[in-house]
Every structure is written in structure tokens, then in C-alpha cells.
Amino acid sequence: MKKFTRIILCLMLCVVSFMTIACDSRTKEEKAFTYPTHSDETYGNGGLAVRKGDYLYFVNGYASYTSMKKKNAKYSVGSLLLAKLDANGNVVTEENGNIDDDYYISMSKKLCGYEATGLYVFGDYLYFTSPCQTDDSKTEKWAKERVDFYRIKLDKSSKVEKLYTTAVSNENLEFSIFESGNKVVIATYEKGESLNSKGGKDVLVTVVGKADPSKTQNVNDVVFTSDSVLFSVVEDGNYVVKRKDASGTSEFADFESSVSFEGCTEDYVFIKSSEELVRYDLETKESLIIFEDFGYDEIAVDPMGNIVLAVSENVVDCYRNGELIEGQYVEDSEGINIIGLVQGNLIYYTDEAEDANKIKSINYSDLIEGIDVAPTEIATISNLDTDHFDINEDYVYFFKTIGDNKYLHKLHVINNLDEVEVLVGVVKSSDLKVVE
């Protein structure tokens, strides 16, 4: 009997080992590659690149979904790569600027660098987006304008798993991925769709569209926090802001006039209503009026939520730690296009009226009422794509044209005066020949 039991156990172990080997489709080189660990810190979720410890997951350039000619094609430009970083946080490159072959692997050949790029790391998985690869059930035409959400193990030991496909095109989609409770939540704003939730035991998909399918009121606006989604609806003549996370939906605040979300940080959400910009504490719901007469072109909020910059053409008003500083004229600028705020109290922007390829900064910690602001020129980058400009830890990531394609580059946001933009990726040989 004992001998028979041992035989059965051996057979079971063989089956488990076979299944493990069968599921692991990595090459010999990919298995030998070292990967980040579960405990390594994550930086930069939601952008073009996300860092996990001493490793960088990133999209190798940009290509529009409209350029896709066939389903399930494999891509070089726009694919998903993983690179091991050196002691200074840089990719290890060869003479031509490409990453050294020994320091990177391909995570997926799907098109990931496109209009709706978003990379996230939670637990042992990398979550990413890609154009839809299936047909529309009604038109029977390829619905590549929709968005597929996928995940893959950080060490590539699992196959790519599709989690969800949107019902609307990427041009009409707002989304985020976050952790809530013990689940990873894929939250999408798909106008005209029902408000519903679905998913497996560890991934929840929340679609925000109509607040109640039996009524006609649509969701007016949404904003994604670090662990939930806020959305506004009209109920009984009032504008109500609700909050949805993995545990359900609750009321957050209500207003007498229409509302719009102007920004969000880890602790605060900024809501405009009746020409007032109000800061709400996401935990206590306490409110604070920031601007009483809000008529600005755009605003930017620092990560802590204590500083708000509001811009009208080339004039900046600043709310800083309870103090309002108004009317700061930015010298040599005509139309400020805010790229974002970075550490070191800097606001990065371009001036479309002057030179859309020139990145400038102003230090908002030095703003003094009545004194003009002198900007600092950071860099002039030819063929700069400011529509995809990602501030991540100490670097900004952006696409720049090389040859016939756009590739990912980075620039150090603080110590950048003696550093030009650096290629992060692998350039096709045909594009390198054009440069040469």
C-alpha cells in the first residue's frame, strides 16, 4: 500500500512539473534573466514607464492604432520591454544608444505605446493596455479603436491574460488601475454605458457611465483617486458627487450647481462649482475654498495638494499653504501649456506661441506677489511629443522622432543642465540608418 501511495505521489509531482513547464513559455535567455522581486518599490504607475526596484518596464516607442493593418500582429516600435538599470538608474546602452542585449527582454510584442498607453504594477503583475484585437459583434468589423486591458507576471512566467475590452473607443475613454481592498480595480469612464462591476476574484472591472440605467441622468465628470473613482450625477435637481471602490458606492458631496473635477492627489480632490475651486479631503471630506473666482485656462496641483497653480495665458496665480499670490507675469512667454509639476518646486511647461519644442520651468516656491517670474530654459527637443509626456520620479519620459518612428526618451528633471535627452529603448536598424 505504501509503495502504491509513493507511486501515486510521484505521478502527481510529474504532472504538476509538466504543467508548470508547459505554462512557462519563456526562452532560455528569458529564464536566465533576473527580475524584480515582490518587495521592490514601485514608481510611476499609469504612465509610459513604471519602475520596480532596479528595473524599468516601458513602451518602446509610439505608433497609432490607426496604423495597425492586421490582428494579432507583432510590433517592435510600441512594444513592451523590461530593462535592468545600472547603479545610477540608467539603462545600459551600446554605442548606438540602444539598450545592451544582455540587459533587457521583450515582455510583449503587442502594441502598447499608442493613444491609450497606461502601465501599472501591482503585486506580481504588470497591467497594460493595447488596441482591441476582436471584431465588433454588431458591425462584424475589427474594433481596433477599443481598448484591451491585459496583465502578465513580472517575470514573464505566465501568458498574457486579457482582462477586459471597452465598449467605446480610446478617444472617448478615461481610465485608471488601482488597488482597493484586496482587489486590483480597472476603472473606466465609458460614456453611455451602464454603471456596473464585474471581474474575477482578484481583478474588478468598474465601468462608469450612466448612474442608473433606469434613469436618464448621465455621469457628468469623473476623477480617479489612488483607490477609487469619483463621479458626478444629477439627482433631484442637485449635483451629487459619488465615490466607488471595491466595496461599493457611497455619496461624497452635493452641490447646487454643476461641478467639474480639476485635479486630484493622494489626499485631496479639487472640485469646481459656482466659479469656486474647492479642495476636499478624501478621508474626512472637509472642504477649503482655494479660488473664489475661477476663470483660468488650466491648473496644476503639487503631489501633496498644498500648492495650486492657475494659469491664464502667461499669468500665474498661486495658492501656497493657505496664501494666495496673484498676478505673476511669466517673462518671455505668451501661452503657457503646463506639462506638469515635478519635485524641486518646479512647473514644467511649453510655450506653443514661441516654440513647442522648448521646455521651460519656473520655481513656484519663489513666487512673490507683484514680481515677474523669470523662467529657466530646460531643453529644446526637436520633434517633441507633448501629448505623451510622463513625469516619473526623477525623470520625464517622452517620445521623440528617430527616422520614421517615435521612440521613448528621458530627461532628468533636476540635474538636467549638463544632460541631454537619453534614448530609452531599441531603435529599428532602418531608423538608425536614417540618423547616420
PDB file of N, CA and C in Angstrom, residues 170-226:
ATOM      1  N   ASN A 170     -10.783  54.471 -27.733  1.00  0.00           N
ATOM      2  CA  ASN A 170      -9.798  55.042 -26.810  1.00  0.00           C
ATOM      3  C   ASN A 170      -9.880  56.557 -26.767  1.00  0.00           C
ATOM      4  N   GLU A 171     -10.409  57.178 -27.816  1.00  0.00           N
ATOM      5  CA  GLU A 171     -10.510  58.635 -27.853  1.00  0.00           C
ATOM      6  C   GLU A 171     -11.580  59.145 -26.888  1.00  0.00           C
ATOM      7  N   ASN A 172     -12.526  58.283 -26.507  1.00  0.00           N
ATOM      8  CA  ASN A 172     -13.598  58.666 -25.583  1.00  0.00           C
ATOM      9  C   ASN A 172     -13.450  57.979 -24.235  1.00  0.00           C
ATOM     10  N   LEU A 173     -12.259  57.518 -23.938  1.00  0.00           N
ATOM     11  CA  LEU A 173     -12.052  56.715 -22.738  1.00  0.00           C
ATOM     12  C   LEU A 173     -11.150  57.421 -21.736  1.00  0.00           C
ATOM     13  N   GLU A 174     -11.575  57.415 -20.484  1.00  0.00           N
ATOM     14  CA  GLU A 174     -10.718  57.774 -19.359  1.00  0.00           C
ATOM     15  C   GLU A 174     -10.636  56.544 -18.475  1.00  0.00           C
ATOM     16  N   PHE A 175      -9.445  56.261 -17.945  1.00  0.00           N
ATOM     17  CA  PHE A 175      -9.313  55.044 -17.150  1.00  0.00           C
ATOM     18  C   PHE A 175      -8.190  55.170 -16.131  1.00  0.00           C
ATOM     19  N   SER A 176      -8.211  54.259 -15.176  1.00  0.00           N
ATOM     20  CA  SER A 176      -7.126  54.123 -14.223  1.00  0.00           C
ATOM     21  C   SER A 176      -7.158  52.703 -13.686  1.00  0.00           C
ATOM     22  N   ILE A 177      -6.062  52.262 -13.129  1.00  0.00           N
ATOM     23  CA  ILE A 177      -5.985  50.968 -12.461  1.00  0.00           C
ATOM     24  C   ILE A 177      -5.414  51.213 -11.072  1.00  0.00           C
ATOM     25  N   PHE A 178      -6.060  50.671 -10.053  1.00  0.00           N
ATOM     26  CA  PHE A 178      -5.604  50.909  -8.683  1.00  0.00           C
ATOM     27  C   PHE A 178      -5.970  49.728  -7.795  1.00  0.00           C
ATOM     28  N   GLU A 179      -5.407  49.717  -6.591  1.00  0.00           N
ATOM     29  CA  GLU A 179      -5.737  48.701  -5.600  1.00  0.00           C
ATOM     30  C   GLU A 179      -6.791  49.252  -4.650  1.00  0.00           C
ATOM     31  N   SER A 180      -7.787  48.440  -4.360  1.00  0.00           N
ATOM     32  CA  SER A 180      -8.832  48.799  -3.414  1.00  0.00           C
ATOM     33  C   SER A 180      -9.200  47.546  -2.638  1.00  0.00           C
ATOM     34  N   GLY A 181      -9.003  47.599  -1.316  1.00  0.00           N
ATOM     35  CA  GLY A 181      -9.192  46.386  -0.534  1.00  0.00           C
ATOM     36  C   GLY A 181      -8.169  45.350  -0.955  1.00  0.00           C
ATOM     37  N   ASN A 182      -8.634  44.144  -1.251  1.00  0.00           N
ATOM     38  CA  ASN A 182      -7.719  43.090  -1.700  1.00  0.00           C
ATOM     39  C   ASN A 182      -7.835  42.841  -3.197  1.00  0.00           C
ATOM     40  N   LYS A 183      -8.343  43.822  -3.925  1.00  0.00           N
ATOM     41  CA  LYS A 183      -8.523  43.674  -5.362  1.00  0.00           C
ATOM     42  C   LYS A 183      -7.760  44.745  -6.139  1.00  0.00           C
ATOM     43  N   VAL A 184      -7.403  44.393  -7.356  1.00  0.00           N
ATOM     44  CA  VAL A 184      -6.928  45.369  -8.327  1.00  0.00           C
ATOM     45  C   VAL A 184      -8.138  45.778  -9.160  1.00  0.00           C
ATOM     46  N   VAL A 185      -8.388  47.089  -9.258  1.00  0.00           N
ATOM     47  CA  VAL A 185      -9.576  47.599  -9.933  1.00  0.00           C
ATOM     48  C   VAL A 185      -9.190  48.270 -11.248  1.00  0.00           C
ATOM     49  N   ILE A 186      -9.813  47.835 -12.328  1.00  0.00           N
ATOM     50  CA  ILE A 186      -9.710  48.539 -13.602  1.00  0.00           C
ATOM     51  C   ILE A 186     -10.940  49.433 -13.692  1.00  0.00           C
ATOM     52  N   ALA A 187     -10.752  50.742 -13.580  1.00  0.00           N
ATOM     53  CA  ALA A 187     -11.869  51.691 -13.589  1.00  0.00           C
ATOM     54  C   ALA A 187     -11.858  52.459 -14.900  1.00  0.00           C
ATOM     55  N   THR A 188     -12.969  52.411 -15.628  1.00  0.00           N
ATOM     56  CA  THR A 188     -13.070  53.107 -16.909  1.00  0.00           C
ATOM     57  C   THR A 188     -14.283  54.015 -16.924  1.00  0.00           C
ATOM     58  N   TYR A 189     -14.170  55.132 -17.627  1.00  0.00           N
ATOM     59  CA  TYR A 189     -15.289  56.042 -17.855  1.00  0.00           C
ATOM     60  C   TYR A 189     -15.681  55.894 -19.309  1.00  0.00           C
ATOM     61  N   GLU A 190     -16.784  55.190 -19.550  1.00  0.00           N
ATOM     62  CA  GLU A 190     -17.263  54.927 -20.897  1.00  0.00           C
ATOM     63  C   GLU A 190     -18.643  55.558 -21.051  1.00  0.00           C
ATOM     64  N   LYS A 191     -18.684  56.700 -21.684  1.00  0.00           N
ATOM     65  CA  LYS A 191     -19.911  57.473 -21.778  1.00  0.00           C
ATOM     66  C   LYS A 191     -21.016  56.662 -22.466  1.00  0.00           C
ATOM     67  N   GLY A 192     -22.181  56.657 -21.833  1.00  0.00           N
ATOM     68  CA  GLY A 192     -23.321  55.967 -22.390  1.00  0.00           C
ATOM     69  C   GLY A 192     -23.472  54.537 -21.929  1.00  0.00           C
ATOM     70  N   GLU A 193     -22.436  53.998 -21.254  1.00  0.00           N
ATOM     71  CA  GLU A 193     -22.531  52.631 -20.756  1.00  0.00           C
ATOM     72  C   GLU A 193     -23.107  52.630 -19.339  1.00  0.00           C
ATOM     73  N   SER A 194     -23.566  51.481 -18.898  1.00  0.00           N
ATOM     74  CA  SER A 194     -24.152  51.366 -17.563  1.00  0.00           C
ATOM     75  C   SER A 194     -23.061  51.362 -16.501  1.00  0.00           C
ATOM     76  N   LEU A 195     -23.446  51.766 -15.307  1.00  0.00           N
ATOM     77  CA  LEU A 195     -22.541  51.696 -14.167  1.00  0.00           C
ATOM     78  C   LEU A 195     -22.604  50.269 -13.636  1.00  0.00           C
ATOM     79  N   ASN A 196     -21.536  49.526 -13.776  1.00  0.00           N
ATOM     80  CA  ASN A 196     -21.565  48.144 -13.315  1.00  0.00           C
ATOM     81  C   ASN A 196     -20.174  47.679 -12.944  1.00  0.00           C
ATOM     82  N   SER A 197     -20.120  46.543 -12.299  1.00  0.00           N
ATOM     83  CA  SER A 197     -18.846  45.949 -11.896  1.00  0.00           C
ATOM     84  C   SER A 197     -18.849  44.473 -12.240  1.00  0.00           C
ATOM     85  N   LYS A 198     -17.706  43.991 -12.664  1.00  0.00           N
ATOM     86  CA  LYS A 198     -17.565  42.576 -12.960  1.00  0.00           C
ATOM     87  C   LYS A 198     -16.091  42.219 -12.897  1.00  0.00           C
ATOM     88  N   GLY A 199     -15.814  40.954 -12.774  1.00  0.00           N
ATOM     89  CA  GLY A 199     -14.425  40.542 -12.742  1.00  0.00           C
ATOM     90  C   GLY A 199     -14.208  39.294 -11.916  1.00  0.00           C
ATOM     91  N   GLY A 200     -12.962  38.863 -11.861  1.00  0.00           N
ATOM     92  CA  GLY A 200     -12.603  37.672 -11.117  1.00  0.00           C
ATOM     93  C   GLY A 200     -12.352  37.955  -9.654  1.00  0.00           C
ATOM     94  N   LYS A 201     -11.761  36.981  -8.989  1.00  0.00           N
ATOM     95  CA  LYS A 201     -11.592  37.097  -7.543  1.00  0.00           C
ATOM     96  C   LYS A 201     -10.549  38.141  -7.145  1.00  0.00           C
ATOM     97  N   ASP A 202      -9.603  38.441  -8.049  1.00  0.00           N
ATOM     98  CA  ASP A 202      -8.565  39.401  -7.675  1.00  0.00           C
ATOM     99  C   ASP A 202      -8.515  40.621  -8.585  1.00  0.00           C
ATOM    100  N   VAL A 203      -9.349  40.673  -9.635  1.00  0.00           N
ATOM    101  CA  VAL A 203      -9.423  41.837 -10.517  1.00  0.00           C
ATOM    102  C   VAL A 203     -10.879  42.218 -10.692  1.00  0.00           C
ATOM    103  N   LEU A 204     -11.180  43.489 -10.445  1.00  0.00           N
ATOM    104  CA  LEU A 204     -12.538  44.002 -10.571  1.00  0.00           C
ATOM    105  C   LEU A 204     -12.569  45.060 -11.659  1.00  0.00           C
ATOM    106  N   VAL A 205     -13.521  44.977 -12.559  1.00  0.00           N
ATOM    107  CA  VAL A 205     -13.696  45.982 -13.605  1.00  0.00           C
ATOM    108  C   VAL A 205     -14.901  46.847 -13.252  1.00  0.00           C
ATOM    109  N   THR A 206     -14.690  48.152 -13.147  1.00  0.00           N
ATOM    110  CA  THR A 206     -15.769  49.091 -12.860  1.00  0.00           C
ATOM    111  C   THR A 206     -15.956  50.007 -14.057  1.00  0.00           C
ATOM    112  N   VAL A 207     -17.135  49.975 -14.655  1.00  0.00           N
ATOM    113  CA  VAL A 207     -17.459  50.835 -15.788  1.00  0.00           C
ATOM    114  C   VAL A 207     -18.384  51.936 -15.307  1.00  0.00           C
ATOM    115  N   VAL A 208     -17.977  53.182 -15.487  1.00  0.00           N
ATOM    116  CA  VAL A 208     -18.770  54.320 -15.059  1.00  0.00           C
ATOM    117  C   VAL A 208     -19.341  55.000 -16.288  1.00  0.00           C
ATOM    118  N   GLY A 209     -20.666  55.042 -16.375  1.00  0.00           N
ATOM    119  CA  GLY A 209     -21.314  55.714 -17.489  1.00  0.00           C
ATOM    120  C   GLY A 209     -22.597  56.330 -16.986  1.00  0.00           C
ATOM    121  N   LYS A 210     -23.718  55.688 -17.222  1.00  0.00           N
ATOM    122  CA  LYS A 210     -24.978  56.156 -16.661  1.00  0.00           C
ATOM    123  C   LYS A 210     -25.052  55.759 -15.186  1.00  0.00           C
ATOM    124  N   ALA A 211     -25.471  56.709 -14.344  1.00  0.00           N
ATOM    125  CA  ALA A 211     -25.515  56.433 -12.916  1.00  0.00           C
ATOM    126  C   ALA A 211     -26.556  55.374 -12.590  1.00  0.00           C
ATOM    127  N   ASP A 212     -27.641  55.364 -13.322  1.00  0.00           N
ATOM    128  CA  ASP A 212     -28.706  54.395 -13.096  1.00  0.00           C
ATOM    129  C   ASP A 212     -29.335  54.092 -14.447  1.00  0.00           C
ATOM    130  N   PRO A 213     -29.194  52.853 -14.947  1.00  0.00           N
ATOM    131  CA  PRO A 213     -29.719  52.540 -16.282  1.00  0.00           C
ATOM    132  C   PRO A 213     -31.214  52.813 -16.438  1.00  0.00           C
ATOM    133  N   SER A 214     -31.967  52.860 -15.341  1.00  0.00           N
ATOM    134  CA  SER A 214     -33.403  53.090 -15.428  1.00  0.00           C
ATOM    135  C   SER A 214     -33.755  54.567 -15.511  1.00  0.00           C
ATOM    136  N   LYS A 215     -32.769  55.426 -15.326  1.00  0.00           N
ATOM    137  CA  LYS A 215     -32.991  56.869 -15.391  1.00  0.00           C
ATOM    138  C   LYS A 215     -32.221  57.452 -16.566  1.00  0.00           C
ATOM    139  N   THR A 216     -32.410  58.735 -16.805  1.00  0.00           N
ATOM    140  CA  THR A 216     -31.774  59.368 -17.966  1.00  0.00           C
ATOM    141  C   THR A 216     -30.536  60.177 -17.604  1.00  0.00           C
ATOM    142  N   GLN A 217     -30.293  60.371 -16.294  1.00  0.00           N
ATOM    143  CA  GLN A 217     -29.156  61.215 -15.928  1.00  0.00           C
ATOM    144  C   GLN A 217     -27.840  60.502 -16.258  1.00  0.00           C
ATOM    145  N   ASN A 218     -26.981  61.193 -16.953  1.00  0.00           N
ATOM    146  CA  ASN A 218     -25.671  60.650 -17.251  1.00  0.00           C
ATOM    147  C   ASN A 218     -24.651  61.155 -16.243  1.00  0.00           C
ATOM    148  N   VAL A 219     -23.563  60.406 -16.140  1.00  0.00           N
ATOM    149  CA  VAL A 219     -22.422  60.889 -15.370  1.00  0.00           C
ATOM    150  C   VAL A 219     -21.831  62.089 -16.101  1.00  0.00           C
ATOM    151  N   ASN A 220     -21.591  63.166 -15.382  1.00  0.00           N
ATOM    152  CA  ASN A 220     -21.100  64.400 -15.996  1.00  0.00           C
ATOM    153  C   ASN A 220     -19.583  64.490 -16.040  1.00  0.00           C
ATOM    154  N   ASP A 221     -18.919  63.935 -15.025  1.00  0.00           N
ATOM    155  CA  ASP A 221     -17.460  64.037 -14.959  1.00  0.00           C
ATOM    156  C   ASP A 221     -16.949  62.965 -14.007  1.00  0.00           C
ATOM    157  N   VAL A 222     -15.698  62.584 -14.172  1.00  0.00           N
ATOM    158  CA  VAL A 222     -15.087  61.600 -13.283  1.00  0.00           C
ATOM    159  C   VAL A 222     -13.670  62.044 -12.940  1.00  0.00           C
ATOM    160  N   VAL A 223     -13.163  61.512 -11.834  1.00  0.00           N
ATOM    161  CA  VAL A 223     -11.757  61.665 -11.493  1.00  0.00           C
ATOM    162  C   VAL A 223     -11.348  60.405 -10.743  1.00  0.00           C
ATOM    163  N   PHE A 224     -10.127  59.959 -10.972  1.00  0.00           N
ATOM    164  CA  PHE A 224      -9.649  58.729 -10.346  1.00  0.00           C
ATOM    165  C   PHE A 224      -8.696  59.070  -9.209  1.00  0.00           C
ATOM    166  N   THR A 225      -8.970  58.529  -8.021  1.00  0.00           N
ATOM    167  CA  THR A 225      -8.072  58.692  -6.889  1.00  0.00           C
ATOM    168  C   THR A 225      -7.132  57.493  -6.855  1.00  0.00           C
ATOM    169  N   SER A 226      -6.339  57.385  -5.808  1.00  0.00           N
ATOM    170  CA  SER A 226      -5.391  56.271  -5.708  1.00  0.00           C
ATOM    171  C   SER A 226      -6.076  54.951  -5.393  1.00  0.00           C
TER     172      SER A 226
END
